Amino acid sequence: MLSLAALTHTVVKLSGELDFATRASTQAILSMVDADVVIVDLTEVTFLDGGALGSLVALKKRLRECGRLGIVKIVTPNVHFQHLFRVTGLTRLFDLHDSMPDAKAA
């Protein structure tokens, strides 16, 4: 049985444009994450494309395959990014939060 005290948490802060040109570096950063609960802070991201969304999905999948809980929380106050997560159905995979304190409290 897993207790809450045993859960590992990691915060990943990304910034700039997350697009095809930066996909490899984004994937490299996310591939180093090994935790049960991951908070991905997108507050300083200025552009987000489908490849970046795919990298986030791959993170969740990899964590689950490695036996982690694979809880991924996304922090973005950007209403356009929130809309993108909603229309793509990714709110089924990720918890969206407007701020870091909200994500940590949830």
PDB file of N, CA and C in Angstrom:
ATOM      1  N   MET A   1       0.843  -1.185   0.000  1.00  0.00           N
ATOM      2  CA  MET A   1       0.000   0.000   0.000  1.00  0.00           C
ATOM      3  C   MET A   1       0.881   1.239   0.000  1.00  0.00           C
ATOM      4  N   LEU A   2       0.524   2.199  -0.781  1.00  0.00           N
ATOM      5  CA  LEU A   2       1.297   3.432  -0.925  1.00  0.00           C
ATOM      6  C   LEU A   2       0.686   4.505  -0.043  1.00  0.00           C
ATOM      7  N   SER A   3       1.500   5.110   0.796  1.00  0.00           N
ATOM      8  CA  SER A   3       0.993   6.191   1.640  1.00  0.00           C
ATOM      9  C   SER A   3       1.282   7.523   0.985  1.00  0.00           C
ATOM     10  N   LEU A   4       0.539   8.543   1.372  1.00  0.00           N
ATOM     11  CA  LEU A   4       0.740   9.870   0.802  1.00  0.00           C
ATOM     12  C   LEU A   4       2.130  10.402   1.086  1.00  0.00           C
ATOM     13  N   ALA A   5       2.701  10.050   2.210  1.00  0.00           N
ATOM     14  CA  ALA A   5       4.039  10.523   2.553  1.00  0.00           C
ATOM     15  C   ALA A   5       5.090   9.975   1.596  1.00  0.00           C
ATOM     16  N   ALA A   6       4.803   8.840   0.968  1.00  0.00           N
ATOM     17  CA  ALA A   6       5.772   8.208   0.078  1.00  0.00           C
ATOM     18  C   ALA A   6       5.710   8.748  -1.349  1.00  0.00           C
ATOM     19  N   LEU A   7       4.714   9.572  -1.653  1.00  0.00           N
ATOM     20  CA  LEU A   7       4.584  10.105  -3.000  1.00  0.00           C
ATOM     21  C   LEU A   7       5.705  11.094  -3.282  1.00  0.00           C
ATOM     22  N   THR A   8       6.227  11.038  -4.500  1.00  0.00           N
ATOM     23  CA  THR A   8       7.249  11.996  -4.902  1.00  0.00           C
ATOM     24  C   THR A   8       6.608  13.062  -5.782  1.00  0.00           C
ATOM     25  N   HIS A   9       7.074  14.299  -5.620  1.00  0.00           N
ATOM     26  CA  HIS A   9       6.546  15.442  -6.366  1.00  0.00           C
ATOM     27  C   HIS A   9       7.691  16.148  -7.085  1.00  0.00           C
ATOM     28  N   THR A  10       7.414  16.638  -8.280  1.00  0.00           N
ATOM     29  CA  THR A  10       8.392  17.404  -9.041  1.00  0.00           C
ATOM     30  C   THR A  10       7.681  18.559  -9.730  1.00  0.00           C
ATOM     31  N   VAL A  11       8.358  19.705  -9.774  1.00  0.00           N
ATOM     32  CA  VAL A  11       7.856  20.852 -10.526  1.00  0.00           C
ATOM     33  C   VAL A  11       8.784  21.072 -11.710  1.00  0.00           C
ATOM     34  N   VAL A  12       8.195  21.196 -12.898  1.00  0.00           N
ATOM     35  CA  VAL A  12       8.946  21.475 -14.116  1.00  0.00           C
ATOM     36  C   VAL A  12       8.449  22.811 -14.646  1.00  0.00           C
ATOM     37  N   LYS A  13       9.353  23.770 -14.759  1.00  0.00           N
ATOM     38  CA  LYS A  13       8.988  25.095 -15.263  1.00  0.00           C
ATOM     39  C   LYS A  13       9.528  25.236 -16.680  1.00  0.00           C
ATOM     40  N   LEU A  14       8.620  25.427 -17.627  1.00  0.00           N
ATOM     41  CA  LEU A  14       8.993  25.596 -19.022  1.00  0.00           C
ATOM     42  C   LEU A  14       8.743  27.050 -19.414  1.00  0.00           C
ATOM     43  N   SER A  15       9.479  27.523 -20.411  1.00  0.00           N
ATOM     44  CA  SER A  15       9.304  28.909 -20.838  1.00  0.00           C
ATOM     45  C   SER A  15       9.565  29.044 -22.332  1.00  0.00           C
ATOM     46  N   GLY A  16       9.136  30.176 -22.878  1.00  0.00           N
ATOM     47  CA  GLY A  16       9.356  30.453 -24.295  1.00  0.00           C
ATOM     48  C   GLY A  16       8.355  29.742 -25.172  1.00  0.00           C
ATOM     49  N   GLU A  17       8.755  29.471 -26.403  1.00  0.00           N
ATOM     50  CA  GLU A  17       7.899  28.806 -27.373  1.00  0.00           C
ATOM     51  C   GLU A  17       8.124  27.299 -27.321  1.00  0.00           C
ATOM     52  N   LEU A  18       7.041  26.567 -27.170  1.00  0.00           N
ATOM     53  CA  LEU A  18       7.106  25.102 -27.193  1.00  0.00           C
ATOM     54  C   LEU A  18       6.502  24.662 -28.522  1.00  0.00           C
ATOM     55  N   ASP A  19       7.377  24.464 -29.498  1.00  0.00           N
ATOM     56  CA  ASP A  19       6.933  24.132 -30.843  1.00  0.00           C
ATOM     57  C   ASP A  19       7.860  23.082 -31.438  1.00  0.00           C
ATOM     58  N   PHE A  20       7.744  22.877 -32.729  1.00  0.00           N
ATOM     59  CA  PHE A  20       8.556  21.857 -33.400  1.00  0.00           C
ATOM     60  C   PHE A  20      10.047  22.100 -33.186  1.00  0.00           C
ATOM     61  N   ALA A  21      10.470  23.352 -33.223  1.00  0.00           N
ATOM     62  CA  ALA A  21      11.897  23.681 -33.084  1.00  0.00           C
ATOM     63  C   ALA A  21      12.440  23.355 -31.696  1.00  0.00           C
ATOM     64  N   THR A  22      11.587  23.385 -30.688  1.00  0.00           N
ATOM     65  CA  THR A  22      12.047  23.135 -29.314  1.00  0.00           C
ATOM     66  C   THR A  22      11.568  21.788 -28.775  1.00  0.00           C
ATOM     67  N   ARG A  23      10.927  21.003 -29.631  1.00  0.00           N
ATOM     68  CA  ARG A  23      10.349  19.734 -29.167  1.00  0.00           C
ATOM     69  C   ARG A  23      11.394  18.793 -28.569  1.00  0.00           C
ATOM     70  N   ALA A  24      12.547  18.668 -29.198  1.00  0.00           N
ATOM     71  CA  ALA A  24      13.577  17.750 -28.692  1.00  0.00           C
ATOM     72  C   ALA A  24      14.047  18.168 -27.304  1.00  0.00           C
ATOM     73  N   SER A  25      14.263  19.450 -27.099  1.00  0.00           N
ATOM     74  CA  SER A  25      14.731  19.895 -25.782  1.00  0.00           C
ATOM     75  C   SER A  25      13.624  19.762 -24.737  1.00  0.00           C
ATOM     76  N   THR A  26      12.376  20.011 -25.142  1.00  0.00           N
ATOM     77  CA  THR A  26      11.258  19.822 -24.209  1.00  0.00           C
ATOM     78  C   THR A  26      11.150  18.356 -23.808  1.00  0.00           C
ATOM     79  N   GLN A  27      11.242  17.468 -24.784  1.00  0.00           N
ATOM     80  CA  GLN A  27      11.179  16.036 -24.488  1.00  0.00           C
ATOM     81  C   GLN A  27      12.344  15.597 -23.611  1.00  0.00           C
ATOM     82  N   ALA A  28      13.528  16.162 -23.846  1.00  0.00           N
ATOM     83  CA  ALA A  28      14.689  15.808 -23.031  1.00  0.00           C
ATOM     84  C   ALA A  28      14.471  16.207 -21.577  1.00  0.00           C
ATOM     85  N   ILE A  29      13.937  17.390 -21.360  1.00  0.00           N
ATOM     86  CA  ILE A  29      13.656  17.848 -19.999  1.00  0.00           C
ATOM     87  C   ILE A  29      12.624  16.942 -19.341  1.00  0.00           C
ATOM     88  N   LEU A  30      11.530  16.683 -20.053  1.00  0.00           N
ATOM     89  CA  LEU A  30      10.464  15.867 -19.481  1.00  0.00           C
ATOM     90  C   LEU A  30      10.881  14.417 -19.270  1.00  0.00           C
ATOM     91  N   SER A  31      11.829  13.924 -20.058  1.00  0.00           N
ATOM     92  CA  SER A  31      12.270  12.536 -19.904  1.00  0.00           C
ATOM     93  C   SER A  31      13.081  12.316 -18.629  1.00  0.00           C
ATOM     94  N   MET A  32      13.571  13.390 -18.036  1.00  0.00           N
ATOM     95  CA  MET A  32      14.337  13.275 -16.784  1.00  0.00           C
ATOM     96  C   MET A  32      13.437  13.228 -15.556  1.00  0.00           C
ATOM     97  N   VAL A  33      12.166  13.505 -15.727  1.00  0.00           N
ATOM     98  CA  VAL A  33      11.227  13.555 -14.610  1.00  0.00           C
ATOM     99  C   VAL A  33      10.859  12.145 -14.183  1.00  0.00           C
ATOM    100  N   ASP A  34      10.949  11.894 -12.886  1.00  0.00           N
ATOM    101  CA  ASP A  34      10.575  10.599 -12.328  1.00  0.00           C
ATOM    102  C   ASP A  34       9.902  10.861 -10.983  1.00  0.00           C
ATOM    103  N   ALA A  35       8.595  11.035 -11.020  1.00  0.00           N
ATOM    104  CA  ALA A  35       7.845  11.344  -9.808  1.00  0.00           C
ATOM    105  C   ALA A  35       6.416  10.851  -9.957  1.00  0.00           C
ATOM    106  N   ASP A  36       5.728  10.747  -8.831  1.00  0.00           N
ATOM    107  CA  ASP A  36       4.324  10.347  -8.861  1.00  0.00           C
ATOM    108  C   ASP A  36       3.425  11.497  -9.293  1.00  0.00           C
ATOM    109  N   VAL A  37       3.758  12.698  -8.802  1.00  0.00           N
ATOM    110  CA  VAL A  37       2.981  13.894  -9.111  1.00  0.00           C
ATOM    111  C   VAL A  37       3.921  14.924  -9.745  1.00  0.00           C
ATOM    112  N   VAL A  38       3.561  15.384 -10.936  1.00  0.00           N
ATOM    113  CA  VAL A  38       4.383  16.359 -11.650  1.00  0.00           C
ATOM    114  C   VAL A  38       3.522  17.596 -11.904  1.00  0.00           C
ATOM    115  N   ILE A  39       4.061  18.746 -11.515  1.00  0.00           N
ATOM    116  CA  ILE A  39       3.412  20.014 -11.830  1.00  0.00           C
ATOM    117  C   ILE A  39       4.224  20.658 -12.943  1.00  0.00           C
ATOM    118  N   VAL A  40       3.598  20.868 -14.093  1.00  0.00           N
ATOM    119  CA  VAL A  40       4.266  21.496 -15.231  1.00  0.00           C
ATOM    120  C   VAL A  40       3.792  22.946 -15.283  1.00  0.00           C
ATOM    121  N   ASP A  41       4.713  23.856 -15.013  1.00  0.00           N
ATOM    122  CA  ASP A  41       4.412  25.279 -14.965  1.00  0.00           C
ATOM    123  C   ASP A  41       4.619  25.887 -16.351  1.00  0.00           C
ATOM    124  N   LEU A  42       3.526  26.307 -16.976  1.00  0.00           N
ATOM    125  CA  LEU A  42       3.574  26.905 -18.312  1.00  0.00           C
ATOM    126  C   LEU A  42       3.342  28.418 -18.267  1.00  0.00           C
ATOM    127  N   THR A  43       3.480  29.032 -17.100  1.00  0.00           N
ATOM    128  CA  THR A  43       3.156  30.456 -16.971  1.00  0.00           C
ATOM    129  C   THR A  43       4.043  31.346 -17.833  1.00  0.00           C
ATOM    130  N   GLU A  44       5.251  30.892 -18.155  1.00  0.00           N
ATOM    131  CA  GLU A  44       6.151  31.697 -18.981  1.00  0.00           C
ATOM    132  C   GLU A  44       6.253  31.183 -20.420  1.00  0.00           C
ATOM    133  N   VAL A  45       5.337  30.310 -20.801  1.00  0.00           N
ATOM    134  CA  VAL A  45       5.299  29.799 -22.167  1.00  0.00           C
ATOM    135  C   VAL A  45       4.492  30.771 -23.020  1.00  0.00           C
ATOM    136  N   THR A  46       5.039  31.126 -24.180  1.00  0.00           N
ATOM    137  CA  THR A  46       4.381  32.098 -25.056  1.00  0.00           C
ATOM    138  C   THR A  46       3.671  31.449 -26.237  1.00  0.00           C
ATOM    139  N   PHE A  47       4.036  30.213 -26.564  1.00  0.00           N
ATOM    140  CA  PHE A  47       3.410  29.505 -27.677  1.00  0.00           C
ATOM    141  C   PHE A  47       3.454  28.018 -27.378  1.00  0.00           C
ATOM    142  N   LEU A  48       2.375  27.331 -27.747  1.00  0.00           N
ATOM    143  CA  LEU A  48       2.252  25.907 -27.455  1.00  0.00           C
ATOM    144  C   LEU A  48       1.615  25.244 -28.669  1.00  0.00           C
ATOM    145  N   ASP A  49       2.282  24.230 -29.238  1.00  0.00           N
ATOM    146  CA  ASP A  49       1.695  23.544 -30.394  1.00  0.00           C
ATOM    147  C   ASP A  49       1.362  22.095 -30.041  1.00  0.00           C
ATOM    148  N   GLY A  50       0.844  21.393 -31.025  1.00  0.00           N
ATOM    149  CA  GLY A  50       0.446  20.006 -30.818  1.00  0.00           C
ATOM    150  C   GLY A  50       1.589  19.094 -30.415  1.00  0.00           C
ATOM    151  N   GLY A  51       2.789  19.389 -30.896  1.00  0.00           N
ATOM    152  CA  GLY A  51       3.951  18.590 -30.510  1.00  0.00           C
ATOM    153  C   GLY A  51       4.242  18.705 -29.022  1.00  0.00           C
ATOM    154  N   ALA A  52       4.075  19.905 -28.491  1.00  0.00           N
ATOM    155  CA  ALA A  52       4.283  20.108 -27.052  1.00  0.00           C
ATOM    156  C   ALA A  52       3.225  19.350 -26.259  1.00  0.00           C
ATOM    157  N   LEU A  53       2.002  19.386 -26.734  1.00  0.00           N
ATOM    158  CA  LEU A  53       0.946  18.619 -26.072  1.00  0.00           C
ATOM    159  C   LEU A  53       1.271  17.131 -26.110  1.00  0.00           C
ATOM    160  N   GLY A  54       1.790  16.672 -27.245  1.00  0.00           N
ATOM    161  CA  GLY A  54       2.197  15.275 -27.360  1.00  0.00           C
ATOM    162  C   GLY A  54       3.304  14.908 -26.389  1.00  0.00           C
ATOM    163  N   SER A  55       4.214  15.827 -26.153  1.00  0.00           N
ATOM    164  CA  SER A  55       5.297  15.589 -25.195  1.00  0.00           C
ATOM    165  C   SER A  55       4.744  15.444 -23.778  1.00  0.00           C
ATOM    166  N   LEU A  56       3.713  16.218 -23.456  1.00  0.00           N
ATOM    167  CA  LEU A  56       3.092  16.110 -22.132  1.00  0.00           C
ATOM    168  C   LEU A  56       2.345  14.789 -21.981  1.00  0.00           C
ATOM    169  N   VAL A  57       1.670  14.372 -23.044  1.00  0.00           N
ATOM    170  CA  VAL A  57       0.984  13.073 -23.024  1.00  0.00           C
ATOM    171  C   VAL A  57       2.010  11.951 -22.864  1.00  0.00           C
ATOM    172  N   ALA A  58       3.125  12.052 -23.580  1.00  0.00           N
ATOM    173  CA  ALA A  58       4.185  11.039 -23.480  1.00  0.00           C
ATOM    174  C   ALA A  58       4.756  10.984 -22.063  1.00  0.00           C
ATOM    175  N   LEU A  59       4.877  12.143 -21.408  1.00  0.00           N
ATOM    176  CA  LEU A  59       5.350  12.173 -20.019  1.00  0.00           C
ATOM    177  C   LEU A  59       4.411  11.362 -19.143  1.00  0.00           C
ATOM    178  N   LYS A  60       3.132  11.618 -19.224  1.00  0.00           N
ATOM    179  CA  LYS A  60       2.164  10.913 -18.384  1.00  0.00           C
ATOM    180  C   LYS A  60       2.212   9.405 -18.659  1.00  0.00           C
ATOM    181  N   LYS A  61       2.262   9.045 -19.931  1.00  0.00           N
ATOM    182  CA  LYS A  61       2.298   7.627 -20.313  1.00  0.00           C
ATOM    183  C   LYS A  61       3.557   6.951 -19.761  1.00  0.00           C
ATOM    184  N   ARG A  62       4.706   7.607 -19.910  1.00  0.00           N
ATOM    185  CA  ARG A  62       5.960   7.025 -19.438  1.00  0.00           C
ATOM    186  C   ARG A  62       5.948   6.846 -17.926  1.00  0.00           C
ATOM    187  N   LEU A  63       5.441   7.833 -17.207  1.00  0.00           N
ATOM    188  CA  LEU A  63       5.383   7.722 -15.749  1.00  0.00           C
ATOM    189  C   LEU A  63       4.523   6.537 -15.334  1.00  0.00           C
ATOM    190  N   ARG A  64       3.392   6.371 -15.978  1.00  0.00           N
ATOM    191  CA  ARG A  64       2.503   5.246 -15.662  1.00  0.00           C
ATOM    192  C   ARG A  64       3.177   3.914 -15.974  1.00  0.00           C
ATOM    193  N   GLU A  65       3.871   3.854 -17.108  1.00  0.00           N
ATOM    194  CA  GLU A  65       4.548   2.614 -17.494  1.00  0.00           C
ATOM    195  C   GLU A  65       5.682   2.265 -16.538  1.00  0.00           C
ATOM    196  N   CYS A  66       6.250   3.274 -15.885  1.00  0.00           N
ATOM    197  CA  CYS A  66       7.335   3.064 -14.922  1.00  0.00           C
ATOM    198  C   CYS A  66       6.810   2.786 -13.516  1.00  0.00           C
ATOM    199  N   GLY A  67       5.507   2.657 -13.371  1.00  0.00           N
ATOM    200  CA  GLY A  67       4.927   2.336 -12.075  1.00  0.00           C
ATOM    201  C   GLY A  67       4.629   3.542 -11.197  1.00  0.00           C
ATOM    202  N   ARG A  68       4.753   4.731 -11.724  1.00  0.00           N
ATOM    203  CA  ARG A  68       4.401   5.948 -10.986  1.00  0.00           C
ATOM    204  C   ARG A  68       2.903   6.199 -11.108  1.00  0.00           C
ATOM    205  N   LEU A  69       2.367   7.036 -10.225  1.00  0.00           N
ATOM    206  CA  LEU A  69       0.953   7.389 -10.328  1.00  0.00           C
ATOM    207  C   LEU A  69       0.667   8.139 -11.615  1.00  0.00           C
ATOM    208  N   GLY A  70       1.601   8.961 -12.047  1.00  0.00           N
ATOM    209  CA  GLY A  70       1.430   9.682 -13.302  1.00  0.00           C
ATOM    210  C   GLY A  70       0.437  10.820 -13.233  1.00  0.00           C
ATOM    211  N   ILE A  71       0.328  11.449 -12.081  1.00  0.00           N
ATOM    212  CA  ILE A  71      -0.539  12.621 -11.954  1.00  0.00           C
ATOM    213  C   ILE A  71       0.231  13.821 -12.498  1.00  0.00           C
ATOM    214  N   VAL A  72      -0.310  14.443 -13.524  1.00  0.00           N
ATOM    215  CA  VAL A  72       0.336  15.605 -14.133  1.00  0.00           C
ATOM    216  C   VAL A  72      -0.620  16.781 -14.037  1.00  0.00           C
ATOM    217  N   LYS A  73      -0.169  17.821 -13.353  1.00  0.00           N
ATOM    218  CA  LYS A  73      -0.943  19.047 -13.193  1.00  0.00           C
ATOM    219  C   LYS A  73      -0.311  20.120 -14.073  1.00  0.00           C
ATOM    220  N   ILE A  74      -1.134  20.825 -14.801  1.00  0.00           N
ATOM    221  CA  ILE A  74      -0.670  21.876 -15.693  1.00  0.00           C
ATOM    222  C   ILE A  74      -1.053  23.226 -15.102  1.00  0.00           C
ATOM    223  N   VAL A  75      -0.067  24.110 -14.967  1.00  0.00           N
ATOM    224  CA  VAL A  75      -0.321  25.463 -14.476  1.00  0.00           C
ATOM    225  C   VAL A  75      -0.200  26.423 -15.647  1.00  0.00           C
ATOM    226  N   THR A  76      -1.308  27.068 -15.979  1.00  0.00           N
ATOM    227  CA  THR A  76      -1.302  28.097 -17.011  1.00  0.00           C
ATOM    228  C   THR A  76      -2.464  29.053 -16.792  1.00  0.00           C
ATOM    229  N   PRO A  77      -2.160  30.330 -16.616  1.00  0.00           N
ATOM    230  CA  PRO A  77      -3.231  31.315 -16.536  1.00  0.00           C
ATOM    231  C   PRO A  77      -3.722  31.731 -17.929  1.00  0.00           C
ATOM    232  N   ASN A  78      -3.047  31.254 -18.972  1.00  0.00           N
ATOM    233  CA  ASN A  78      -3.357  31.623 -20.348  1.00  0.00           C
ATOM    234  C   ASN A  78      -4.667  30.954 -20.785  1.00  0.00           C
ATOM    235  N   VAL A  79      -5.701  31.760 -21.019  1.00  0.00           N
ATOM    236  CA  VAL A  79      -7.004  31.206 -21.378  1.00  0.00           C
ATOM    237  C   VAL A  79      -6.974  30.477 -22.724  1.00  0.00           C
ATOM    238  N   HIS A  80      -6.109  30.893 -23.617  1.00  0.00           N
ATOM    239  CA  HIS A  80      -5.995  30.219 -24.912  1.00  0.00           C
ATOM    240  C   HIS A  80      -5.410  28.816 -24.740  1.00  0.00           C
ATOM    241  N   PHE A  81      -4.405  28.693 -23.878  1.00  0.00           N
ATOM    242  CA  PHE A  81      -3.836  27.370 -23.614  1.00  0.00           C
ATOM    243  C   PHE A  81      -4.862  26.483 -22.904  1.00  0.00           C
ATOM    244  N   GLN A  82      -5.587  27.050 -21.949  1.00  0.00           N
ATOM    245  CA  GLN A  82      -6.621  26.282 -21.250  1.00  0.00           C
ATOM    246  C   GLN A  82      -7.663  25.780 -22.250  1.00  0.00           C
ATOM    247  N   HIS A  83      -8.049  26.639 -23.178  1.00  0.00           N
ATOM    248  CA  HIS A  83      -9.017  26.254 -24.213  1.00  0.00           C
ATOM    249  C   HIS A  83      -8.457  25.123 -25.078  1.00  0.00           C
ATOM    250  N   LEU A  84      -7.188  25.214 -25.430  1.00  0.00           N
ATOM    251  CA  LEU A  84      -6.539  24.178 -26.232  1.00  0.00           C
ATOM    252  C   LEU A  84      -6.595  22.825 -25.522  1.00  0.00           C
ATOM    253  N   PHE A  85      -6.323  22.812 -24.221  1.00  0.00           N
ATOM    254  CA  PHE A  85      -6.402  21.563 -23.456  1.00  0.00           C
ATOM    255  C   PHE A  85      -7.836  21.026 -23.441  1.00  0.00           C
ATOM    256  N   ARG A  86      -8.801  21.925 -23.333  1.00  0.00           N
ATOM    257  CA  ARG A  86     -10.203  21.498 -23.283  1.00  0.00           C
ATOM    258  C   ARG A  86     -10.679  20.931 -24.620  1.00  0.00           C
ATOM    259  N   VAL A  87     -10.433  21.651 -25.720  1.00  0.00           N
ATOM    260  CA  VAL A  87     -10.965  21.206 -27.013  1.00  0.00           C
ATOM    261  C   VAL A  87     -10.273  19.950 -27.525  1.00  0.00           C
ATOM    262  N   THR A  88      -9.064  19.697 -27.066  1.00  0.00           N
ATOM    263  CA  THR A  88      -8.372  18.472 -27.463  1.00  0.00           C
ATOM    264  C   THR A  88      -8.706  17.299 -26.548  1.00  0.00           C
ATOM    265  N   GLY A  89      -9.497  17.554 -25.518  1.00  0.00           N
ATOM    266  CA  GLY A  89      -9.885  16.492 -24.592  1.00  0.00           C
ATOM    267  C   GLY A  89      -8.813  16.143 -23.576  1.00  0.00           C
ATOM    268  N   LEU A  90      -7.759  16.931 -23.514  1.00  0.00           N
ATOM    269  CA  LEU A  90      -6.655  16.605 -22.611  1.00  0.00           C
ATOM    270  C   LEU A  90      -6.950  16.918 -21.146  1.00  0.00           C
ATOM    271  N   THR A  91      -8.086  17.551 -20.877  1.00  0.00           N
ATOM    272  CA  THR A  91      -8.454  17.758 -19.471  1.00  0.00           C
ATOM    273  C   THR A  91      -8.845  16.440 -18.817  1.00  0.00           C
ATOM    274  N   ARG A  92      -9.028  15.394 -19.623  1.00  0.00           N
ATOM    275  CA  ARG A  92      -9.247  14.055 -19.053  1.00  0.00           C
ATOM    276  C   ARG A  92      -7.943  13.483 -18.515  1.00  0.00           C
ATOM    277  N   LEU A  93      -6.809  13.942 -19.060  1.00  0.00           N
ATOM    278  CA  LEU A  93      -5.505  13.432 -18.638  1.00  0.00           C
ATOM    279  C   LEU A  93      -4.799  14.328 -17.628  1.00  0.00           C
ATOM    280  N   PHE A  94      -5.045  15.625 -17.747  1.00  0.00           N
ATOM    281  CA  PHE A  94      -4.312  16.604 -16.935  1.00  0.00           C
ATOM    282  C   PHE A  94      -5.269  17.454 -16.111  1.00  0.00           C
ATOM    283  N   ASP A  95      -4.822  17.819 -14.919  1.00  0.00           N
ATOM    284  CA  ASP A  95      -5.545  18.774 -14.093  1.00  0.00           C
ATOM    285  C   ASP A  95      -5.031  20.158 -14.449  1.00  0.00           C
ATOM    286  N   LEU A  96      -5.918  21.079 -14.839  1.00  0.00           N
ATOM    287  CA  LEU A  96      -5.523  22.443 -15.178  1.00  0.00           C
ATOM    288  C   LEU A  96      -5.686  23.350 -13.974  1.00  0.00           C
ATOM    289  N   HIS A  97      -4.698  24.239 -13.790  1.00  0.00           N
ATOM    290  CA  HIS A  97      -4.729  25.195 -12.678  1.00  0.00           C
ATOM    291  C   HIS A  97      -4.264  26.556 -13.178  1.00  0.00           C
ATOM    292  N   ASP A  98      -4.842  27.608 -12.608  1.00  0.00           N
ATOM    293  CA  ASP A  98      -4.489  28.976 -12.988  1.00  0.00           C
ATOM    294  C   ASP A  98      -3.175  29.443 -12.364  1.00  0.00           C
ATOM    295  N   SER A  99      -2.808  28.842 -11.226  1.00  0.00           N
ATOM    296  CA  SER A  99      -1.608  29.309 -10.514  1.00  0.00           C
ATOM    297  C   SER A  99      -0.929  28.151  -9.810  1.00  0.00           C
ATOM    298  N   MET A 100       0.329  28.363  -9.466  1.00  0.00           N
ATOM    299  CA  MET A 100       1.097  27.345  -8.748  1.00  0.00           C
ATOM    300  C   MET A 100       0.495  27.044  -7.374  1.00  0.00           C
ATOM    301  N   PRO A 101       0.096  28.060  -6.605  1.00  0.00           N
ATOM    302  CA  PRO A 101      -0.539  27.729  -5.303  1.00  0.00           C
ATOM    303  C   PRO A 101      -1.790  26.870  -5.457  1.00  0.00           C
ATOM    304  N   ASP A 102      -2.594  27.116  -6.508  1.00  0.00           N
ATOM    305  CA  ASP A 102      -3.772  26.287  -6.746  1.00  0.00           C
ATOM    306  C   ASP A 102      -3.376  24.849  -7.039  1.00  0.00           C
ATOM    307  N   ALA A 103      -2.360  24.666  -7.859  1.00  0.00           N
ATOM    308  CA  ALA A 103      -1.914  23.316  -8.220  1.00  0.00           C
ATOM    309  C   ALA A 103      -1.362  22.580  -7.015  1.00  0.00           C
ATOM    310  N   LYS A 104      -0.600  23.270  -6.189  1.00  0.00           N
ATOM    311  CA  LYS A 104      -0.028  22.623  -5.006  1.00  0.00           C
ATOM    312  C   LYS A 104      -1.077  22.270  -3.978  1.00  0.00           C
ATOM    313  N   ALA A 105      -2.126  23.090  -3.894  1.00  0.00           N
ATOM    314  CA  ALA A 105      -3.190  22.838  -2.912  1.00  0.00           C
ATOM    315  C   ALA A 105      -4.124  21.720  -3.336  1.00  0.00           C
ATOM    316  N   ALA A 106      -4.220  21.490  -4.635  1.00  0.00           N
ATOM    317  CA  ALA A 106      -5.176  20.483  -5.144  1.00  0.00           C
ATOM    318  C   ALA A 106      -4.684  19.065  -4.905  1.00  0.00           C
TER     319      ALA A 106
END
